[in-house]
Amino acid sequence: MEFNAAGCARPWISGLDVYEPGKMQEGYIKLASNENNYGPSPQVVETLKKESERVNVYPYRFRQTREKIAGYCGVKADNVLLGNGSDELIDMLLKTFNGPVLSFRPTFAEYRLVAGILDEEYDEINLNDDFSFPVDEFTSKAENAEILFLCSPNSPTGGVISEEDVRKVLELGKLTVVDEAYVEFYGKSVIPLLKEFPNLVVMRTFAKAFALAGLRLGYLVASQEIVELLSKVRLPFNVNSLALGAGIAAVDSVDYMKETVDRIKKDRDILFESLTGKFRAFRSEGNFVFADVSPMKAEELFDKLMEEKIIIRCFGKFDGFEGEYVRITVGTAEENRRLVEVLDGL
Ligand SMILES: Cc1ncc(COP(=O)(O)O)c(C=O)c1O
């Protein structure tokens, strides 16, 4: 029997691209997905072992994890919603609220991808040539949009949007999502603006500083009304019990995370200096460094590092920008030493 699956699919689905994650190969140093290569705290690992004996039971610590995260963020549990990674929160936001969506380029690809999956109108403006945020252009373009995505610190560029500029965007009164996936490496959050702006949603993840990428735990902080609306769209048990338990343990052992973040920030400076010697590197507030490696091709650098068993993220060209771009995650001190040694020898 023949079956025309594409003919049965929603009309826009066949034209979508499949998300390409950073490459991974056993035995290689992986610096492609902005994970924290120091790994989670011993307390998290211990909790995971205990929780694994109880996976016969449906996840039940949703509320407790929300409370724990609320304490970490200085808000109430009713202002916190958990997702299966922040990727799922983007999906919930776009299912719940009307578009069109506006963001900028280059930024985290998932806003555009989820909009595509839901057949939602998506538009983006280019960042400035130095990858800073063009606030005036963004606010004028935002008049035609209903959901605005701002990523700060931004991936892949590492730049941030000032609080003043975030305010200017919020003053438009549109639903504004600030993706703070890398906030722990930056140290400044816009969560305090929630008191003034009920249209603000701050989205975060345990995948980066807290080193729980494999467990898929993200959260957002917003008004109780927004959280209640999103909760209607949330699938039952969207976050598994290992992730819930690990989230609690991660916040309980927050000092461990902070120590690894401090080390990563020191190594970020070392990597930046090494890259600057050869390429055009950009100051970053995340756990990664973005660089224009032209006239070398991004792919050429990627291949050279692969030969040395180091995996980075290769972007190549961006529409509307000169250059050949890569993004390199700051790994452990030892991994960074090896990387810098290879870079210096190029
Ligand atoms: C800016 C940004 N937001 C969100 C995410 C995804 O987070 P999660 O793993 O929680 O889905 C990433 C991951 O690379 C990211 O760079």
JSON list of C-alpha atoms in Angstrom, two decimals, residues 11-174:
[
{"chain": "A", "resi": 11, "resn": "PRO", "atom": "CA", "xyz": [0.12, 22.27, 4.67]},
{"chain": "A", "resi": 12, "resn": "TRP", "atom": "CA", "xyz": [3.03, 24.21, 6.17]},
{"chain": "A", "resi": 13, "resn": "ILE", "atom": "CA", "xyz": [4.73, 21.21, 7.87]},
{"chain": "A", "resi": 14, "resn": "SER", "atom": "CA", "xyz": [6.60, 19.78, 4.86]},
{"chain": "A", "resi": 15, "resn": "GLY", "atom": "CA", "xyz": [8.40, 23.09, 4.33]},
{"chain": "A", "resi": 16, "resn": "LEU", "atom": "CA", "xyz": [9.83, 23.20, 7.89]},
{"chain": "A", "resi": 17, "resn": "ASP", "atom": "CA", "xyz": [13.51, 22.56, 8.69]},
{"chain": "A", "resi": 18, "resn": "VAL", "atom": "CA", "xyz": [14.44, 19.97, 11.30]},
{"chain": "A", "resi": 19, "resn": "TYR", "atom": "CA", "xyz": [16.37, 21.43, 14.26]},
{"chain": "A", "resi": 20, "resn": "GLU", "atom": "CA", "xyz": [20.08, 20.55, 14.07]},
{"chain": "A", "resi": 21, "resn": "PRO", "atom": "CA", "xyz": [21.58, 20.25, 17.56]},
{"chain": "A", "resi": 22, "resn": "GLY", "atom": "CA", "xyz": [25.28, 20.83, 18.23]},
{"chain": "A", "resi": 23, "resn": "LYS", "atom": "CA", "xyz": [27.36, 17.81, 17.22]},
{"chain": "A", "resi": 24, "resn": "MET", "atom": "CA", "xyz": [28.39, 15.21, 19.79]},
{"chain": "A", "resi": 25, "resn": "GLN", "atom": "CA", "xyz": [30.98, 12.44, 19.58]},
{"chain": "A", "resi": 26, "resn": "GLU", "atom": "CA", "xyz": [32.19, 10.21, 22.42]},
{"chain": "A", "resi": 27, "resn": "GLY", "atom": "CA", "xyz": [35.74, 11.02, 23.50]},
{"chain": "A", "resi": 28, "resn": "TYR", "atom": "CA", "xyz": [35.64, 14.54, 22.04]},
{"chain": "A", "resi": 29, "resn": "ILE", "atom": "CA", "xyz": [35.65, 17.84, 23.92]},
{"chain": "A", "resi": 30, "resn": "LYS", "atom": "CA", "xyz": [32.16, 19.19, 23.26]},
{"chain": "A", "resi": 31, "resn": "LEU", "atom": "CA", "xyz": [32.02, 22.97, 23.09]},
{"chain": "A", "resi": 32, "resn": "ALA", "atom": "CA", "xyz": [29.03, 23.25, 20.79]},
{"chain": "A", "resi": 33, "resn": "SER", "atom": "CA", "xyz": [25.88, 23.64, 22.91]},
{"chain": "A", "resi": 34, "resn": "ASN", "atom": "CA", "xyz": [26.78, 25.94, 25.80]},
{"chain": "A", "resi": 35, "resn": "GLU", "atom": "CA", "xyz": [26.47, 23.24, 28.42]},
{"chain": "A", "resi": 36, "resn": "ASN", "atom": "CA", "xyz": [28.33, 23.47, 31.73]},
{"chain": "A", "resi": 37, "resn": "ASN", "atom": "CA", "xyz": [31.02, 20.81, 31.37]},
{"chain": "A", "resi": 38, "resn": "TYR", "atom": "CA", "xyz": [31.76, 20.79, 35.10]},
{"chain": "A", "resi": 39, "resn": "GLY", "atom": "CA", "xyz": [28.48, 18.91, 35.49]},
{"chain": "A", "resi": 40, "resn": "PRO", "atom": "CA", "xyz": [25.87, 19.15, 38.25]},
{"chain": "A", "resi": 41, "resn": "SER", "atom": "CA", "xyz": [26.58, 19.26, 41.98]},
{"chain": "A", "resi": 42, "resn": "PRO", "atom": "CA", "xyz": [27.17, 16.02, 43.93]},
{"chain": "A", "resi": 43, "resn": "GLN", "atom": "CA", "xyz": [23.87, 16.72, 45.73]},
{"chain": "A", "resi": 44, "resn": "VAL", "atom": "CA", "xyz": [22.03, 16.66, 42.39]},
{"chain": "A", "resi": 45, "resn": "VAL", "atom": "CA", "xyz": [23.68, 13.38, 41.41]},
{"chain": "A", "resi": 46, "resn": "GLU", "atom": "CA", "xyz": [22.74, 11.84, 44.78]},
{"chain": "A", "resi": 47, "resn": "THR", "atom": "CA", "xyz": [19.14, 13.00, 44.39]},
{"chain": "A", "resi": 48, "resn": "LEU", "atom": "CA", "xyz": [18.94, 11.52, 40.88]},
{"chain": "A", "resi": 49, "resn": "LYS", "atom": "CA", "xyz": [20.04, 8.14, 42.20]},
{"chain": "A", "resi": 50, "resn": "LYS", "atom": "CA", "xyz": [17.32, 8.21, 44.86]},
{"chain": "A", "resi": 51, "resn": "GLU", "atom": "CA", "xyz": [14.64, 9.50, 42.50]},
{"chain": "A", "resi": 52, "resn": "SER", "atom": "CA", "xyz": [15.45, 6.81, 39.95]},
{"chain": "A", "resi": 53, "resn": "GLU", "atom": "CA", "xyz": [14.11, 4.20, 42.37]},
{"chain": "A", "resi": 54, "resn": "ARG", "atom": "CA", "xyz": [10.71, 5.87, 42.34]},
{"chain": "A", "resi": 55, "resn": "VAL", "atom": "CA", "xyz": [10.08, 6.35, 38.64]},
{"chain": "A", "resi": 56, "resn": "ASN", "atom": "CA", "xyz": [7.09, 4.02, 38.82]},
{"chain": "A", "resi": 57, "resn": "VAL", "atom": "CA", "xyz": [5.16, 6.98, 40.26]},
{"chain": "A", "resi": 58, "resn": "TYR", "atom": "CA", "xyz": [3.96, 9.89, 38.12]},
{"chain": "A", "resi": 59, "resn": "PRO", "atom": "CA", "xyz": [5.85, 13.14, 38.82]},
{"chain": "A", "resi": 60, "resn": "TYR", "atom": "CA", "xyz": [4.28, 14.83, 41.85]},
{"chain": "A", "resi": 61, "resn": "ARG", "atom": "CA", "xyz": [6.74, 17.51, 42.95]},
{"chain": "A", "resi": 62, "resn": "PHE", "atom": "CA", "xyz": [5.69, 20.18, 40.46]},
{"chain": "A", "resi": 63, "resn": "ARG", "atom": "CA", "xyz": [4.49, 22.59, 43.15]},
{"chain": "A", "resi": 64, "resn": "GLN", "atom": "CA", "xyz": [7.49, 21.97, 45.40]},
{"chain": "A", "resi": 65, "resn": "THR", "atom": "CA", "xyz": [9.91, 22.64, 42.54]},
{"chain": "A", "resi": 66, "resn": "ARG", "atom": "CA", "xyz": [8.04, 25.82, 41.63]},
{"chain": "A", "resi": 67, "resn": "GLU", "atom": "CA", "xyz": [8.33, 26.98, 45.23]},
{"chain": "A", "resi": 68, "resn": "LYS", "atom": "CA", "xyz": [12.04, 26.25, 45.32]},
{"chain": "A", "resi": 69, "resn": "ILE", "atom": "CA", "xyz": [12.64, 28.14, 42.06]},
{"chain": "A", "resi": 70, "resn": "ALA", "atom": "CA", "xyz": [10.43, 31.00, 43.23]},
{"chain": "A", "resi": 71, "resn": "GLY", "atom": "CA", "xyz": [12.71, 31.36, 46.27]},
{"chain": "A", "resi": 72, "resn": "TYR", "atom": "CA", "xyz": [15.76, 31.43, 43.97]},
{"chain": "A", "resi": 73, "resn": "CYS", "atom": "CA", "xyz": [14.16, 34.18, 41.86]},
{"chain": "A", "resi": 74, "resn": "GLY", "atom": "CA", "xyz": [12.64, 36.22, 44.71]},
{"chain": "A", "resi": 75, "resn": "VAL", "atom": "CA", "xyz": [9.04, 35.77, 43.51]},
{"chain": "A", "resi": 76, "resn": "LYS", "atom": "CA", "xyz": [6.01, 33.69, 44.54]},
{"chain": "A", "resi": 77, "resn": "ALA", "atom": "CA", "xyz": [5.39, 30.11, 43.35]},
{"chain": "A", "resi": 78, "resn": "ASP", "atom": "CA", "xyz": [2.26, 31.34, 41.52]},
{"chain": "A", "resi": 79, "resn": "ASN", "atom": "CA", "xyz": [4.54, 33.39, 39.30]},
{"chain": "A", "resi": 80, "resn": "VAL", "atom": "CA", "xyz": [6.57, 30.37, 38.16]},
{"chain": "A", "resi": 81, "resn": "LEU", "atom": "CA", "xyz": [5.79, 27.82, 35.47]},
{"chain": "A", "resi": 82, "resn": "LEU", "atom": "CA", "xyz": [7.97, 24.80, 34.63]},
{"chain": "A", "resi": 83, "resn": "GLY", "atom": "CA", "xyz": [8.64, 23.45, 31.16]},
{"chain": "A", "resi": 84, "resn": "ASN", "atom": "CA", "xyz": [10.39, 20.51, 29.55]},
{"chain": "A", "resi": 85, "resn": "GLY", "atom": "CA", "xyz": [13.31, 22.78, 28.83]},
{"chain": "A", "resi": 86, "resn": "SER", "atom": "CA", "xyz": [12.68, 26.39, 27.89]},
{"chain": "A", "resi": 87, "resn": "ASP", "atom": "CA", "xyz": [12.02, 25.06, 24.39]},
{"chain": "A", "resi": 88, "resn": "GLU", "atom": "CA", "xyz": [8.68, 23.75, 25.62]},
{"chain": "A", "resi": 89, "resn": "LEU", "atom": "CA", "xyz": [7.88, 27.08, 27.25]},
{"chain": "A", "resi": 90, "resn": "ILE", "atom": "CA", "xyz": [8.36, 28.82, 23.89]},
{"chain": "A", "resi": 91, "resn": "ASP", "atom": "CA", "xyz": [5.89, 26.32, 22.44]},
{"chain": "A", "resi": 92, "resn": "MET", "atom": "CA", "xyz": [3.38, 26.95, 25.26]},
{"chain": "A", "resi": 93, "resn": "LEU", "atom": "CA", "xyz": [3.71, 30.72, 24.86]},
{"chain": "A", "resi": 94, "resn": "LEU", "atom": "CA", "xyz": [3.03, 30.62, 21.13]},
{"chain": "A", "resi": 95, "resn": "LYS", "atom": "CA", "xyz": [0.13, 28.19, 21.54]},
{"chain": "A", "resi": 96, "resn": "THR", "atom": "CA", "xyz": [-1.44, 30.41, 24.20]},
{"chain": "A", "resi": 97, "resn": "PHE", "atom": "CA", "xyz": [-0.91, 33.93, 22.90]},
{"chain": "A", "resi": 98, "resn": "ASN", "atom": "CA", "xyz": [-1.65, 35.54, 19.57]},
{"chain": "A", "resi": 99, "resn": "GLY", "atom": "CA", "xyz": [1.16, 36.47, 17.17]},
{"chain": "A", "resi": 100, "resn": "PRO", "atom": "CA", "xyz": [2.64, 37.83, 15.01]},
{"chain": "A", "resi": 101, "resn": "VAL", "atom": "CA", "xyz": [6.02, 37.25, 16.65]},
{"chain": "A", "resi": 102, "resn": "LEU", "atom": "CA", "xyz": [8.98, 39.61, 16.40]},
{"chain": "A", "resi": 103, "resn": "SER", "atom": "CA", "xyz": [12.59, 38.93, 17.33]},
{"chain": "A", "resi": 104, "resn": "PHE", "atom": "CA", "xyz": [16.00, 39.75, 15.91]},
{"chain": "A", "resi": 105, "resn": "ARG", "atom": "CA", "xyz": [18.79, 38.01, 14.05]},
{"chain": "A", "resi": 106, "resn": "PRO", "atom": "CA", "xyz": [21.05, 36.27, 14.87]},
{"chain": "A", "resi": 107, "resn": "THR", "atom": "CA", "xyz": [19.48, 34.80, 17.98]},
{"chain": "A", "resi": 108, "resn": "PHE", "atom": "CA", "xyz": [18.26, 31.50, 19.41]},
{"chain": "A", "resi": 109, "resn": "ALA", "atom": "CA", "xyz": [16.64, 29.62, 16.50]},
{"chain": "A", "resi": 110, "resn": "GLU", "atom": "CA", "xyz": [13.83, 28.08, 18.50]},
{"chain": "A", "resi": 111, "resn": "TYR", "atom": "CA", "xyz": [11.56, 31.17, 18.46]},
{"chain": "A", "resi": 112, "resn": "ARG", "atom": "CA", "xyz": [11.42, 31.02, 14.67]},
{"chain": "A", "resi": 113, "resn": "LEU", "atom": "CA", "xyz": [11.16, 27.22, 14.58]},
{"chain": "A", "resi": 114, "resn": "VAL", "atom": "CA", "xyz": [8.23, 27.05, 17.01]},
{"chain": "A", "resi": 115, "resn": "ALA", "atom": "CA", "xyz": [6.45, 29.87, 15.19]},
{"chain": "A", "resi": 116, "resn": "GLY", "atom": "CA", "xyz": [6.91, 27.85, 11.99]},
{"chain": "A", "resi": 117, "resn": "ILE", "atom": "CA", "xyz": [5.50, 24.69, 13.56]},
{"chain": "A", "resi": 118, "resn": "LEU", "atom": "CA", "xyz": [2.41, 26.59, 14.70]},
{"chain": "A", "resi": 119, "resn": "ASP", "atom": "CA", "xyz": [2.09, 28.46, 11.39]},
{"chain": "A", "resi": 120, "resn": "GLU", "atom": "CA", "xyz": [2.45, 31.71, 13.27]},
{"chain": "A", "resi": 121, "resn": "GLU", "atom": "CA", "xyz": [3.72, 34.81, 11.50]},
{"chain": "A", "resi": 122, "resn": "TYR", "atom": "CA", "xyz": [7.35, 35.49, 12.49]},
{"chain": "A", "resi": 123, "resn": "ASP", "atom": "CA", "xyz": [9.48, 38.48, 11.66]},
{"chain": "A", "resi": 124, "resn": "GLU", "atom": "CA", "xyz": [12.98, 39.52, 12.68]},
{"chain": "A", "resi": 125, "resn": "ILE", "atom": "CA", "xyz": [15.23, 42.51, 12.29]},
{"chain": "A", "resi": 126, "resn": "ASN", "atom": "CA", "xyz": [19.00, 42.37, 12.06]},
{"chain": "A", "resi": 127, "resn": "LEU", "atom": "CA", "xyz": [21.06, 43.37, 15.05]},
{"chain": "A", "resi": 128, "resn": "ASN", "atom": "CA", "xyz": [23.47, 46.25, 14.39]},
{"chain": "A", "resi": 129, "resn": "ASP", "atom": "CA", "xyz": [26.75, 45.45, 12.58]},
{"chain": "A", "resi": 130, "resn": "ASP", "atom": "CA", "xyz": [28.50, 45.09, 15.94]},
{"chain": "A", "resi": 131, "resn": "PHE", "atom": "CA", "xyz": [25.61, 42.85, 17.10]},
{"chain": "A", "resi": 132, "resn": "SER", "atom": "CA", "xyz": [24.25, 45.42, 19.56]},
{"chain": "A", "resi": 133, "resn": "PHE", "atom": "CA", "xyz": [20.48, 45.82, 19.88]},
{"chain": "A", "resi": 134, "resn": "PRO", "atom": "CA", "xyz": [18.82, 48.42, 17.59]},
{"chain": "A", "resi": 135, "resn": "VAL", "atom": "CA", "xyz": [16.14, 49.48, 20.04]},
{"chain": "A", "resi": 136, "resn": "ASP", "atom": "CA", "xyz": [14.49, 52.19, 17.93]},
{"chain": "A", "resi": 137, "resn": "GLU", "atom": "CA", "xyz": [14.18, 49.99, 14.88]},
{"chain": "A", "resi": 138, "resn": "PHE", "atom": "CA", "xyz": [12.85, 47.16, 17.05]},
{"chain": "A", "resi": 139, "resn": "THR", "atom": "CA", "xyz": [10.22, 49.28, 18.78]},
{"chain": "A", "resi": 140, "resn": "SER", "atom": "CA", "xyz": [8.94, 50.72, 15.52]},
{"chain": "A", "resi": 141, "resn": "LYS", "atom": "CA", "xyz": [8.75, 47.27, 13.92]},
{"chain": "A", "resi": 142, "resn": "ALA", "atom": "CA", "xyz": [7.03, 45.93, 17.06]},
{"chain": "A", "resi": 143, "resn": "GLU", "atom": "CA", "xyz": [3.90, 47.89, 16.25]},
{"chain": "A", "resi": 144, "resn": "ASN", "atom": "CA", "xyz": [2.90, 45.10, 13.85]},
{"chain": "A", "resi": 145, "resn": "ALA", "atom": "CA", "xyz": [3.67, 42.28, 16.33]},
{"chain": "A", "resi": 146, "resn": "GLU", "atom": "CA", "xyz": [1.97, 40.92, 19.45]},
{"chain": "A", "resi": 147, "resn": "ILE", "atom": "CA", "xyz": [4.71, 38.75, 20.99]},
{"chain": "A", "resi": 148, "resn": "LEU", "atom": "CA", "xyz": [8.26, 40.01, 21.24]},
{"chain": "A", "resi": 149, "resn": "PHE", "atom": "CA", "xyz": [11.28, 37.80, 21.98]},
{"chain": "A", "resi": 150, "resn": "LEU", "atom": "CA", "xyz": [14.42, 39.37, 23.39]},
{"chain": "A", "resi": 151, "resn": "CYS", "atom": "CA", "xyz": [17.34, 37.13, 24.20]},
{"chain": "A", "resi": 152, "resn": "SER", "atom": "CA", "xyz": [19.78, 38.63, 26.72]},
{"chain": "A", "resi": 153, "resn": "PRO", "atom": "CA", "xyz": [22.55, 37.58, 27.03]},
{"chain": "A", "resi": 154, "resn": "ASN", "atom": "CA", "xyz": [21.99, 36.68, 23.42]},
{"chain": "A", "resi": 155, "resn": "SER", "atom": "CA", "xyz": [23.04, 33.43, 21.84]},
{"chain": "A", "resi": 156, "resn": "PRO", "atom": "CA", "xyz": [25.09, 33.16, 19.70]},
{"chain": "A", "resi": 157, "resn": "THR", "atom": "CA", "xyz": [26.52, 36.69, 19.95]},
{"chain": "A", "resi": 158, "resn": "GLY", "atom": "CA", "xyz": [26.97, 36.97, 23.74]},
{"chain": "A", "resi": 159, "resn": "GLY", "atom": "CA", "xyz": [25.76, 40.59, 23.87]},
{"chain": "A", "resi": 160, "resn": "VAL", "atom": "CA", "xyz": [23.13, 41.94, 26.25]},
{"chain": "A", "resi": 161, "resn": "ILE", "atom": "CA", "xyz": [20.20, 44.33, 26.00]},
{"chain": "A", "resi": 162, "resn": "SER", "atom": "CA", "xyz": [20.38, 47.14, 28.57]},
{"chain": "A", "resi": 163, "resn": "GLU", "atom": "CA", "xyz": [17.61, 47.45, 31.14]},
{"chain": "A", "resi": 164, "resn": "GLU", "atom": "CA", "xyz": [16.81, 50.83, 29.65]},
{"chain": "A", "resi": 165, "resn": "ASP", "atom": "CA", "xyz": [16.20, 49.26, 26.23]},
{"chain": "A", "resi": 166, "resn": "VAL", "atom": "CA", "xyz": [14.15, 46.41, 27.72]},
{"chain": "A", "resi": 167, "resn": "ARG", "atom": "CA", "xyz": [12.00, 49.08, 29.40]},
{"chain": "A", "resi": 168, "resn": "LYS", "atom": "CA", "xyz": [11.51, 50.89, 26.09]},
{"chain": "A", "resi": 169, "resn": "VAL", "atom": "CA", "xyz": [10.24, 47.65, 24.56]},
{"chain": "A", "resi": 170, "resn": "LEU", "atom": "CA", "xyz": [8.02, 46.85, 27.55]},
{"chain": "A", "resi": 171, "resn": "GLU", "atom": "CA", "xyz": [6.46, 50.30, 27.40]},
{"chain": "A", "resi": 172, "resn": "LEU", "atom": "CA", "xyz": [4.84, 49.28, 24.10]},
{"chain": "A", "resi": 173, "resn": "GLY", "atom": "CA", "xyz": [2.51, 47.11, 26.18]},
{"chain": "A", "resi": 174, "resn": "LYS", "atom": "CA", "xyz": [3.05, 43.96, 24.07]}
]
